C-alpha positions as semicolon CSV with decimal commas, in nm:
position;residue;x (nm);y (nm);z (nm)
1;M;-11,864;-4,025;-6,924
2;Y;-12,104;-3,738;-6,974
3;Y;-12,127;-3,485;-7,253
4;V;-12,154;-3,123;-7,152
5;N;-12,266;-2,858;-7,394
6;Y;-12,074;-2,532;-7,352
7;P;-12,172;-2,222;-7,550
8;G;-11,984;-2,229;-7,879
9;Y;-11,877;-2,592;-7,838
10;Y;-12,053;-2,910;-7,934
11;Y;-12,063;-3,191;-7,684
12;V;-11,743;-3,167;-7,481
13;P;-11,674;-3,494;-7,296
14;Y;-11,667;-3,470;-6,918
15;Y;-11,506;-3,746;-6,712
16;P;-11,628;-3,740;-6,352
17;N;-11,357;-3,985;-6,243
18;A;-11,033;-3,787;-6,264
19;T;-10,818;-4,100;-6,252
20;Y;-10,949;-4,213;-6,590
21;W;-10,859;-4,007;-6,891
22;P;-10,854;-4,178;-7,228
23;G;-10,522;-4,145;-7,407
24;R;-10,345;-4,014;-7,098
25;Q;-9,979;-3,983;-7,180
26;Q;-9,735;-4,173;-6,964
27;Y;-9,416;-3,986;-6,879
28;P;-9,081;-4,138;-6,788
29;P;-8,948;-4,081;-6,436
30;V;-8,770;-3,750;-6,399
31;D;-8,400;-3,708;-6,331
32;A;-8,330;-3,363;-6,191
33;N;-7,951;-3,409;-6,185
34;L;-7,878;-3,211;-6,503
35;L;-8,117;-2,933;-6,402
36;N;-7,947;-2,911;-6,065
37;Q;-7,602;-2,895;-6,223
38;S;-7,721;-2,632;-6,471
39;A;-7,861;-2,421;-6,188
40;N;-7,530;-2,440;-6,001
41;E;-7,332;-2,349;-6,313
42;T;-7,568;-2,057;-6,381
43;K;-7,506;-1,928;-6,028
44;K;-7,135;-1,917;-6,115
45;L;-7,215;-1,730;-6,436
46;M;-7,423;-1,483;-6,238
47;D;-7,135;-1,429;-5,997
48;D;-6,901;-1,348;-6,287
49;A;-7,163;-1,122;-6,446
50;S;-7,198;-0,945;-6,115
51;I;-6,822;-0,885;-6,103
52;V;-6,828;-0,720;-6,446
53;L;-7,139;-0,515;-6,366
54;N;-6,992;-0,396;-6,037
55;K;-6,675;-0,284;-6,217
56;L;-6,880;-0,099;-6,478
57;A;-7,098;0,061;-6,210
58;E;-6,816;0,181;-5,987
59;S;-6,561;0,319;-6,234
60;Q;-6,642;0,574;-6,501
61;E;-6,275;0,578;-6,601
62;Y;-6,295;0,204;-6,677
63;D;-6,619;0,263;-6,869
64;A;-6,461;0,540;-7,076
65;E;-6,157;0,324;-7,156
66;L;-6,384;0,037;-7,261
67;M;-6,597;0,262;-7,480
68;K;-6,291;0,422;-7,645
69;A;-6,150;0,079;-7,729
70;A;-6,484;-0,030;-7,872
71;Q;-6,516;0,292;-8,072
72;V;-6,190;0,224;-8,257
73;S;-6,276;-0,148;-8,291
74;D;-5,988;-0,262;-8,071
75;T;-6,140;-0,601;-7,993
76;A;-5,831;-0,728;-7,812
77;K;-5,837;-0,429;-7,576
78;V;-6,212;-0,467;-7,509
79;E;-6,164;-0,837;-7,428
80;Q;-5,861;-0,760;-7,211
81;L;-6,059;-0,501;-7,015
82;I;-6,352;-0,736;-6,955
83;L;-6,126;-1,028;-6,860
84;S;-5,916;-0,804;-6,632
85;T;-6,210;-0,794;-6,389
86;G;-6,114;-1,145;-6,275
87;I;-6,396;-1,348;-6,426
88;T;-6,336;-1,718;-6,483
89;S;-6,632;-1,807;-6,707
90;D;-6,622;-1,835;-7,083
91;V;-6,768;-1,513;-7,223
92;D;-6,849;-1,394;-7,574
93;I;-6,807;-1,019;-7,606
94;N;-6,990;-0,823;-7,874
95;Y;-7,024;-0,450;-7,909
96;N;-7,159;-0,200;-8,154
97;P;-7,204;0,178;-8,156
98;D;-7,507;0,145;-7,928
99;G;-7,379;-0,083;-7,655
100;L;-7,216;-0,395;-7,521
101;R;-7,342;-0,755;-7,514
102;L;-7,186;-1,020;-7,294
103;E;-7,284;-1,387;-7,315
104;F;-7,153;-1,601;-7,033
105;K;-7,153;-1,974;-7,115
106;S;-7,088;-2,294;-6,929
107;Q;-7,091;-2,669;-6,989
108;V;-7,185;-2,975;-6,787
109;A;-7,064;-3,316;-6,901
110;D;-6,926;-3,173;-7,228
111;M;-7,258;-3,023;-7,338
112;D;-7,384;-2,668;-7,325
113;C;-7,601;-2,632;-7,019
114;C;-7,653;-2,266;-6,960
115;K;-7,607;-1,917;-7,095
116;L;-7,647;-1,579;-6,936
117;R;-7,681;-1,280;-7,168
118;I;-7,638;-0,920;-7,062
119;A;-7,700;-0,625;-7,291
120;L;-7,590;-0,279;-7,186
121;R;-7,649;0,043;-7,376
122;W;-7,411;0,331;-7,388
123;R;-7,582;0,541;-7,649
């Protein structure tokens, strides 16, 4: 072990042998199974989000109907319009005078694994 003096630092230890590092933390072996499942579930959420976004992008009549229902706080109508697009994921729908927020959620092995949030402005 050598000590190297860097400007502003006092005697920083330098270990020329990279395999030896005092106090090196040992990590358990990784299991990428849950990450893989989460990634696959998120792809499904993205597919459902894409369905909703495509509907919003292609139909101004649909957009106007959605905005009118939100303006009068008709939550059931807003939810019905979003779900009528054919999505299968669990989605939380929130809106306010400025826009729409959608949170797509999924679970793997009875625990929350992934969320996809979309925020759209209309004012």
